CSV table of C-alpha atoms in Angstrom, one decimal:
chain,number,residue,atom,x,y,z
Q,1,UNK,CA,-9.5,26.1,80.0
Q,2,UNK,CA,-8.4,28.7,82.4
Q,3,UNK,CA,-10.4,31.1,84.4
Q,4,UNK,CA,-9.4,34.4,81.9
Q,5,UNK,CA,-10.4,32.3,78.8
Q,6,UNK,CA,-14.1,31.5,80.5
Q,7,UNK,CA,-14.2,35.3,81.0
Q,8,UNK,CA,-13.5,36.4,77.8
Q,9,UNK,CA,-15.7,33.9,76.0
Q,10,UNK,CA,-18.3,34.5,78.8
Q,11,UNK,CA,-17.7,38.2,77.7
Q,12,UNK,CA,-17.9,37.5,74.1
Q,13,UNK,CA,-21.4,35.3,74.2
Q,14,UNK,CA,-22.7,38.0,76.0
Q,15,UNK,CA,-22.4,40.9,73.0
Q,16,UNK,CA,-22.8,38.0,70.2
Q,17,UNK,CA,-24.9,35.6,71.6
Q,18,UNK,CA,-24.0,31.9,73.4
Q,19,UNK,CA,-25.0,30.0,69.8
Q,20,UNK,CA,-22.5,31.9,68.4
Q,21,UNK,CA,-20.1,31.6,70.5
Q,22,UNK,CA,-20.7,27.8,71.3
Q,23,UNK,CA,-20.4,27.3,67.2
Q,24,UNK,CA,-17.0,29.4,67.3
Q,25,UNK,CA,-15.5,27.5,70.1
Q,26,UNK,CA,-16.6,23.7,69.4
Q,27,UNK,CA,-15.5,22.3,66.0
Q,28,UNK,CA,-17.9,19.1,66.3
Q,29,UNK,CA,-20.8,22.0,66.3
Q,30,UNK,CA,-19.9,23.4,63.4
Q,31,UNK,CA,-19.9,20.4,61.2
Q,32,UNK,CA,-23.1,19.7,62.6
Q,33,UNK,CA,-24.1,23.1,61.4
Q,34,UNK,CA,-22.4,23.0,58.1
Q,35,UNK,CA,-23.4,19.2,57.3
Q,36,UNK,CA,-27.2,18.8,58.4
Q,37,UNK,CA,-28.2,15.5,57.8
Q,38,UNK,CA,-30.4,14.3,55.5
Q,39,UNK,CA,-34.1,12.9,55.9
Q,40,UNK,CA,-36.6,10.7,54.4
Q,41,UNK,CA,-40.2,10.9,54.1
Q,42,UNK,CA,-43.0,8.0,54.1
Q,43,UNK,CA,-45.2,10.3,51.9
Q,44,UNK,CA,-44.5,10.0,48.1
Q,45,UNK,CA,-43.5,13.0,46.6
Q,46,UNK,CA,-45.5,13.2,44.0
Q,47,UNK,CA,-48.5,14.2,46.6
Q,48,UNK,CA,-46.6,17.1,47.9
Q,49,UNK,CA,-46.6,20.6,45.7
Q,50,UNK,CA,-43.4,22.3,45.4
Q,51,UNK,CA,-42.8,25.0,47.8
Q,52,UNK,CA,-42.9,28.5,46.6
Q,53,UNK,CA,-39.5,30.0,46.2
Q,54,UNK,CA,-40.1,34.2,46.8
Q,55,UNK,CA,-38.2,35.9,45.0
Q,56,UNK,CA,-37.1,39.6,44.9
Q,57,UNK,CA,-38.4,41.9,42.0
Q,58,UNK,CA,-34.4,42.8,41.7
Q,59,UNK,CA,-33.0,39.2,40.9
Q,60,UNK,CA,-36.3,39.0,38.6
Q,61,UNK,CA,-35.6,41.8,36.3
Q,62,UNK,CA,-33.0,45.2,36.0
Q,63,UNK,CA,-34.3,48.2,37.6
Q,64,UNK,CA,-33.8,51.7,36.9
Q,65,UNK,CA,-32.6,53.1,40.8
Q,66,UNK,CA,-34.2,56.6,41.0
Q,67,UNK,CA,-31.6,57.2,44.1
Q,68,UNK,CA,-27.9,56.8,44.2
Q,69,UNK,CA,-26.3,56.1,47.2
Q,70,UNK,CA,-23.1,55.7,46.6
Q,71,UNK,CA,-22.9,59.6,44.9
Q,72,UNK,CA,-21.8,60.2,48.4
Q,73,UNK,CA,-17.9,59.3,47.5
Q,74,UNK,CA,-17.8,62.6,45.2
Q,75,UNK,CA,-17.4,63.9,48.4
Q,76,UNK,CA,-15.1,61.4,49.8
Q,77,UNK,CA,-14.9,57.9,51.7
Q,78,UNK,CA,-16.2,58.2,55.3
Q,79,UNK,CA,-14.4,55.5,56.5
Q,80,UNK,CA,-13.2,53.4,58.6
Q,81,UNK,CA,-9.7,53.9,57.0
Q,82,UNK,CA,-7.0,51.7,59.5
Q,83,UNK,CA,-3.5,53.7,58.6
Q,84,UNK,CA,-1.6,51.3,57.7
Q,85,UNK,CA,1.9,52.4,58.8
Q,86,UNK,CA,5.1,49.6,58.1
Q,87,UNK,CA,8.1,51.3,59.8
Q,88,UNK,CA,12.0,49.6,59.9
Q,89,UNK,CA,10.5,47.7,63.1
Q,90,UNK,CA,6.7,47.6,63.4
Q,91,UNK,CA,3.8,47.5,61.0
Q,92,UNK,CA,0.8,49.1,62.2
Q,93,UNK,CA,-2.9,49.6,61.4
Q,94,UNK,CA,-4.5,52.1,63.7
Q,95,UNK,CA,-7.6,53.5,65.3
Q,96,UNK,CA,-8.6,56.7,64.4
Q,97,UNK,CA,-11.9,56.6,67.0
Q,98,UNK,CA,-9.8,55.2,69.9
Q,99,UNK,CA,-6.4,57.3,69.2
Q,100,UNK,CA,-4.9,53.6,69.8
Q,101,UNK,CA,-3.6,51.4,67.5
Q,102,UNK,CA,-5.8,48.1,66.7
Q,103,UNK,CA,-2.9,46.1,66.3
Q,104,UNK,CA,1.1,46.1,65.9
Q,105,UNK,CA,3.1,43.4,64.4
Q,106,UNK,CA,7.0,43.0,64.8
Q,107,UNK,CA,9.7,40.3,63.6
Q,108,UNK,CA,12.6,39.0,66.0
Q,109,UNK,CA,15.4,36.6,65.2
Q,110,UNK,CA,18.5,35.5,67.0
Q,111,UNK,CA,20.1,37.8,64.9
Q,112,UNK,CA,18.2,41.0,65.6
Q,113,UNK,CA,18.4,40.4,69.3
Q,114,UNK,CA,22.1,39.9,69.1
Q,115,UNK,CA,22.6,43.6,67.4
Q,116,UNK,CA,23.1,46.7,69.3
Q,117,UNK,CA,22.8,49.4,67.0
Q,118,UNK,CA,20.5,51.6,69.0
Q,119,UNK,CA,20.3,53.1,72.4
Q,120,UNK,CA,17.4,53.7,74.0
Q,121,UNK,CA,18.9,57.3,75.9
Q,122,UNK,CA,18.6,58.6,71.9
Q,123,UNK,CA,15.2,58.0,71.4
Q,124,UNK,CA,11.8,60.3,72.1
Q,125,UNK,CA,8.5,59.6,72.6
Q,126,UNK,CA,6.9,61.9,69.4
Q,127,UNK,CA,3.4,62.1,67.9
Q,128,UNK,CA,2.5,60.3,64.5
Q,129,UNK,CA,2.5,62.8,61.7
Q,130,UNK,CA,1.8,60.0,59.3
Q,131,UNK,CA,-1.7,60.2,61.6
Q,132,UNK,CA,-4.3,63.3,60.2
Q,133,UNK,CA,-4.0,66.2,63.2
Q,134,UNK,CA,-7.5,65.9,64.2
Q,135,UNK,CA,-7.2,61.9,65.2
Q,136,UNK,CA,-3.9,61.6,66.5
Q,137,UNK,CA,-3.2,60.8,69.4
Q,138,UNK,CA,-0.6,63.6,71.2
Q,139,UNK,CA,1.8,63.7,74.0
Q,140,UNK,CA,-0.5,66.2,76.3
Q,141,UNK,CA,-2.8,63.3,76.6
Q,142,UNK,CA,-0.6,61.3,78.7
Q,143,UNK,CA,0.4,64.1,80.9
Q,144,UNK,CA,-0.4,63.5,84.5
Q,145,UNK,CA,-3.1,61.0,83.4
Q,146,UNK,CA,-1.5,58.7,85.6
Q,147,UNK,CA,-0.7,55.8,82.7
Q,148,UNK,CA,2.6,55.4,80.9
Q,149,UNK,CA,3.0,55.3,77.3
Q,150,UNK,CA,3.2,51.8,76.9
Q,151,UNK,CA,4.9,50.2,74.0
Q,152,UNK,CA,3.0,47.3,72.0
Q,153,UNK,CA,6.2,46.7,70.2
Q,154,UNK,CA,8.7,47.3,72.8
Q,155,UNK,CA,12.0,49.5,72.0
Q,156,UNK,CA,14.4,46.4,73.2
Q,157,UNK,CA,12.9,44.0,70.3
Q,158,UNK,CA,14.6,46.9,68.0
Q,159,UNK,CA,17.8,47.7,69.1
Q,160,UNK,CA,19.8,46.3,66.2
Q,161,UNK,CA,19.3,50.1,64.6
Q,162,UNK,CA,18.8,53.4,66.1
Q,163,UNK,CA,16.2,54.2,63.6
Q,164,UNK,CA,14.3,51.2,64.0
Q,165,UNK,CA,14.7,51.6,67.9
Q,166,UNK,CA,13.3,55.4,67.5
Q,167,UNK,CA,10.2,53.7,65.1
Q,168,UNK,CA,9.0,52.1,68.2
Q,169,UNK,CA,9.0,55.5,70.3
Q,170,UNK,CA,5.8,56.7,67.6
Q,171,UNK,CA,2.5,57.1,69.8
Q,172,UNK,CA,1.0,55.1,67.1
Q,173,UNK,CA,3.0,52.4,68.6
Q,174,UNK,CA,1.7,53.7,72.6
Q,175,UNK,CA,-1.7,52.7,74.3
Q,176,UNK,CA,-2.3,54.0,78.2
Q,177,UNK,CA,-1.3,51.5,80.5
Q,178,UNK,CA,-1.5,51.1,84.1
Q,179,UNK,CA,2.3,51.5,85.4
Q,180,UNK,CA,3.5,49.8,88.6
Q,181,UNK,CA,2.0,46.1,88.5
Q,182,UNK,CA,1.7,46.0,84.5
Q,183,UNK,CA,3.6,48.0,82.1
Q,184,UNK,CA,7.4,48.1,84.4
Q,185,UNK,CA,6.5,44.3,85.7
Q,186,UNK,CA,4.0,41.7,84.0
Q,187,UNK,CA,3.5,43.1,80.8
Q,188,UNK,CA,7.8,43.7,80.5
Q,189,UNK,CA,7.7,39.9,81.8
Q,190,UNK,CA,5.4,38.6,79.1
Q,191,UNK,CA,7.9,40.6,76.6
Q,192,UNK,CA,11.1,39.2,77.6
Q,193,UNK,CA,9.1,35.6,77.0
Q,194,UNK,CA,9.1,36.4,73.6
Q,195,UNK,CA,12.2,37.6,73.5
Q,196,UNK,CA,13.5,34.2,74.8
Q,197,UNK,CA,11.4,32.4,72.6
Q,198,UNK,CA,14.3,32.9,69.9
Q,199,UNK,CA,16.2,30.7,71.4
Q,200,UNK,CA,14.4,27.7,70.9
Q,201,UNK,CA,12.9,29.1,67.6
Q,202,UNK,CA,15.0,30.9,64.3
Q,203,UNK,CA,12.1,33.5,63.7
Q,204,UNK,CA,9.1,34.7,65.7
Q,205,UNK,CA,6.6,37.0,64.7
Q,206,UNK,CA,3.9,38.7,67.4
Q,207,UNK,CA,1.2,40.4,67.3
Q,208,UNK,CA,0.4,43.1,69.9
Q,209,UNK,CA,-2.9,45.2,70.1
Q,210,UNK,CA,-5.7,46.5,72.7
Q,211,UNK,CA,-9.0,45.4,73.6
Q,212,UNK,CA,-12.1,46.7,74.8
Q,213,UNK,CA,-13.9,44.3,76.8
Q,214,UNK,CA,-17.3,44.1,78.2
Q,215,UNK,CA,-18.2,43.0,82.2
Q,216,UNK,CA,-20.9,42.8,83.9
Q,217,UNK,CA,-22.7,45.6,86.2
Q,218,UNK,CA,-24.5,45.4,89.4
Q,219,UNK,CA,-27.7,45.4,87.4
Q,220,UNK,CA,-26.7,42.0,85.8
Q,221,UNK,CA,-26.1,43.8,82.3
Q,222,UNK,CA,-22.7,43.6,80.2
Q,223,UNK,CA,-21.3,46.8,79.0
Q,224,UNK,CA,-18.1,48.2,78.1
Q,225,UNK,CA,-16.5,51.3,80.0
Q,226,UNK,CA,-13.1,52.9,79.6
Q,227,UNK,CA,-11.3,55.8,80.5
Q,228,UNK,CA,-10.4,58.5,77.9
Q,229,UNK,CA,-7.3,60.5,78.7
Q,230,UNK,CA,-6.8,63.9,77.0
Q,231,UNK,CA,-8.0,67.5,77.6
Q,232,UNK,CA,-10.1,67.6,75.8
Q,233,UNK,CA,-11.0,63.8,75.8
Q,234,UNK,CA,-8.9,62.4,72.8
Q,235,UNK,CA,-7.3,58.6,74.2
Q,236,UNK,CA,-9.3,55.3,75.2
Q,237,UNK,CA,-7.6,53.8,77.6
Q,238,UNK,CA,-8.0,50.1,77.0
Q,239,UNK,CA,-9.5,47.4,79.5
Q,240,UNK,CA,-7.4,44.4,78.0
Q,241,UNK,CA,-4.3,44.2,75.5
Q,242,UNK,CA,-3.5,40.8,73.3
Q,243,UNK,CA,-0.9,39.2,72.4
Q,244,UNK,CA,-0.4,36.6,69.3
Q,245,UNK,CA,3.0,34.8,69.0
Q,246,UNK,CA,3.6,32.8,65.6
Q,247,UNK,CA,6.9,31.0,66.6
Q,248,UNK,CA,8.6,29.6,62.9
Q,249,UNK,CA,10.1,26.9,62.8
Q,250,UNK,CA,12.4,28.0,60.1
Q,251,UNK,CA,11.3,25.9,57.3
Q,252,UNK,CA,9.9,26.5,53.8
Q,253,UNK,CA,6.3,25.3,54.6
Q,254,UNK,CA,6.9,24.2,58.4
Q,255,UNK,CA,5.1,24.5,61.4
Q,256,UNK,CA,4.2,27.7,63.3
Q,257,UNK,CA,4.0,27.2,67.1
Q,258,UNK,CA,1.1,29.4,68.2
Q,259,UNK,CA,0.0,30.7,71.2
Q,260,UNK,CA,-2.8,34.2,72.4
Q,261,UNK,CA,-2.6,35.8,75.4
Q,262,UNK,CA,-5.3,38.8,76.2
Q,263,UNK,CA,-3.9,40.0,79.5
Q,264,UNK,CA,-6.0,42.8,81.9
Q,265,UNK,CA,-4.7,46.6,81.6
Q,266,UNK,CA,-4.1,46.6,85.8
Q,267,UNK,CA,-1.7,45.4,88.4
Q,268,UNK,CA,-1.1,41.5,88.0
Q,269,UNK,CA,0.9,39.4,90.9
Q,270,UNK,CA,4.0,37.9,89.5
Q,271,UNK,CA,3.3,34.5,90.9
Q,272,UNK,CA,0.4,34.7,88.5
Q,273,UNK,CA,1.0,31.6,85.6
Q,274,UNK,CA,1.3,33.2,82.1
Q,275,UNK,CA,-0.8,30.3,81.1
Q,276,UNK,CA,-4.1,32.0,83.1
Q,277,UNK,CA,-4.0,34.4,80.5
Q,278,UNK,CA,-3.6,31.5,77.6
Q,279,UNK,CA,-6.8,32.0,75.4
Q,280,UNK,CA,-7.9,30.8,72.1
Q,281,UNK,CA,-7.0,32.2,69.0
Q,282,UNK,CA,-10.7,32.5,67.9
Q,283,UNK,CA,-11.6,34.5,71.3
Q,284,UNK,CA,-8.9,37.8,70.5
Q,285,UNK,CA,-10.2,37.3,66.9
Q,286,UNK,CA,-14.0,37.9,67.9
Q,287,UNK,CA,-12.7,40.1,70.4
Q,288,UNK,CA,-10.8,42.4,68.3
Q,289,UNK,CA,-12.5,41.8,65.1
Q,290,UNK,CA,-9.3,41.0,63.3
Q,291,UNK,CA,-8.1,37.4,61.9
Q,292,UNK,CA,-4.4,36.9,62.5
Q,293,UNK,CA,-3.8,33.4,61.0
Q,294,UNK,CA,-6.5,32.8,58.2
Q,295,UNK,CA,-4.0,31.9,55.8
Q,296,UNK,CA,-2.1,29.8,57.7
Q,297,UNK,CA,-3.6,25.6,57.8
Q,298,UNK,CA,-4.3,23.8,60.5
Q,299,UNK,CA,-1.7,20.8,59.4
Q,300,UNK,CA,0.9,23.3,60.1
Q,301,UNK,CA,-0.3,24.9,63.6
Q,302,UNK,CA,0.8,23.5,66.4
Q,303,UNK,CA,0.3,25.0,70.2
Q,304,UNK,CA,3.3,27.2,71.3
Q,305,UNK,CA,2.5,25.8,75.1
Q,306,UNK,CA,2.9,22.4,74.1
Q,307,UNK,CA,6.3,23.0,72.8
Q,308,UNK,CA,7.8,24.8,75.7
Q,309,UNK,CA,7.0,25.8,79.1
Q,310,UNK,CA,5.0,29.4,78.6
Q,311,UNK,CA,6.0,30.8,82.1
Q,312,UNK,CA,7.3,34.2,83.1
Q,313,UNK,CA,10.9,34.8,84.3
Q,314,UNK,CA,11.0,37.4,87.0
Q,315,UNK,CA,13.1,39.9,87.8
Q,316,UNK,CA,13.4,43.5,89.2
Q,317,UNK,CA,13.3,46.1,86.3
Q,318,UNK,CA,17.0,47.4,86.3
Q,319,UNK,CA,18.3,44.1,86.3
Q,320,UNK,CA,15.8,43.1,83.3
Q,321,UNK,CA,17.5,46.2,81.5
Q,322,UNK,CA,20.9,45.0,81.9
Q,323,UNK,CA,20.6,41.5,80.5
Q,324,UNK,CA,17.4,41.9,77.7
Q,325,UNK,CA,17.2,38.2,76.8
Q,326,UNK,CA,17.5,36.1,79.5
Q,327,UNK,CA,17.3,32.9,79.9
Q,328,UNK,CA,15.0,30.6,77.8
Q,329,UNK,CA,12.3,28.8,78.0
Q,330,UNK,CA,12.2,25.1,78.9
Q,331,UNK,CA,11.2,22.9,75.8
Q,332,UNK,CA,9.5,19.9,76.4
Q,333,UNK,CA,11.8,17.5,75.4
Q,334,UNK,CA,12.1,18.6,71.6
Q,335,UNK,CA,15.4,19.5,69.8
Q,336,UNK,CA,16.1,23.3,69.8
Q,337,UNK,CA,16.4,24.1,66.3
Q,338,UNK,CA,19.4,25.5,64.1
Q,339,UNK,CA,19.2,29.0,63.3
């Protein structure tokens, strides 16, 4: 397990509490806790009085509420209400307190890659009118803030049409990130990894969201901190963004090769392993609050890391724009599959 995942889960126990956390991450643990074993006594039943069972006056008998709560939807829902927002490229649900979206998830094939319908030089950065004035997130906010608007679904993963290019270009798809160091080198590194992915797989779905994550102060004491950008205030800048990759297999029913990255919102060396930032699933899940895969069994998971070699390919950032793809990612010693 690699320094970043001891972090994050050392992170996590600290909001939720280590038994939780211990429960989450060890699968023995929680069939202990879900299958308690059984015991015996010496002492004949018969000597021993049931226990009490206490039991509420409202599963006893009907009662006639003299209050009513709920009268408060006359008036409307307070909330939380995510946006859902499918576009030709992404689908979206998004975060009306943090001006962010919680999470963005896009399709790639060998196919869509291939396509060169749209061109970047045609597409704007515009606010999200689908988003209610008053929580949307607008492009003031980023100006001279010192972050770029950085794609969760990048525009190159949507290039097979200029309207599902221009989709990506939707603040609802931005979050502030840290330029030189992240957005224009790791983070662009870790996206041409998935782009490459389709080479050794027919379909591959990801996942891309932020995170807010605690760490520890002087005092001793976890909190979490972030920036807002805006004036006034109105953008969280986020400490951590995730990534979740389901690579398909392309069968009715087959296995999905799946891998989670959380990576830190700051300058990151490029001789740093992608695999530092491999975490478990179940850590961006109790991170984020989301599940990603709940539907999917465990007979047909298998680890994306296992499959290939999860490893960055460098280069400079105009050369990276020239040739989108690259090459791919060394399998280990499996077929590459028919698209």
């Amino acid at each position: 397990m690699s320094k970043t995942t001891i972090a994050i889960i050392a992170s996590i126990s600290a909001v939720t509490g280590a038994a939780v956390t211990a429960a989450l991450f060890s699968t023995r643990e929680r069939k202990a806790l879900t299958t308690p074993p059984t015991r015996t006594s010496s002492v004949p039943t018969s000597t021993i009085p049931p226990a009490p069972i206490p039991q509420s006056p409202l599963s006893s008998r009907p009662i006639r509420a003299p209050v009513d709560p709920s009268g408060l939807f006359q008036y409307g829902f307070p909330g939380p209400i995510s946006d859902l927002n499918p576009t030709p490229s992404t689908t979206s649900a998004f975060d009306r307190r943090t001006r962010n979206p919680l999470w963005v998830a896009e399709h790639i094939t060998p196919t869509s890659l291939s396509m060169s319908g749209g061109d970047r030089r045609h597409s704007f950065f515009v606010e999200d009118t689908s988003i209610p004035s008053k929580f949307r997130a607008r492009l003031q906010d980023y100006q001279r803030s010192g972050y770029d608007r950085g794609h969760q679904v990048p525009a190159a993963d949507a290039k097979w049409a200029q309207e599902a290019m221009d989709s990506t270009f939707l603040l609802s798809n931005m979050c502030p990130q840290v330029g030189d160091g992240f957005n224009r080198d790791y983070w662009a590194h870790l996206e041409d990894f998935c782009r490459r992915l389709t080479h050794d797989f027919p379909s591959v779905r990801i996942v891309t969201g932020p995170l807010y994550l605690p760490r520890r102060d002087p005092d001793g004491k976890f909190r979490v901190s972030y920036e807002v950008i805006g004036n006034p205030p109105n953008v969280a800048v986020p400490t951590h963004f995730y990534k979740v990759i389901f690579a398909e297999d392309g069968k009715t029913g087959g296995n999905v090769s799946l891998a989670a990255f959380v990576l830190p919102n700051k300058p990151i060396a490029n001789n740093k392993p992608l695999t530092d930032f491999l975490v478990p699933l179940e850590a961006v899940e109790k991170a984020s609050g989301l599940e990603f895969a709940s539907k999917l069994p465990e007979q047909r998971r298998m680890k994306l890391c296992e499959q290939i070699k999860c490893s960055i390919l460098v280069r400079e950032y105009a050369d990276r724009q020239k040739n989108l793809q690259g090459k791919a990612p060394e399998r280990s010693g499996l077929p590459t599959p028919q698209s």
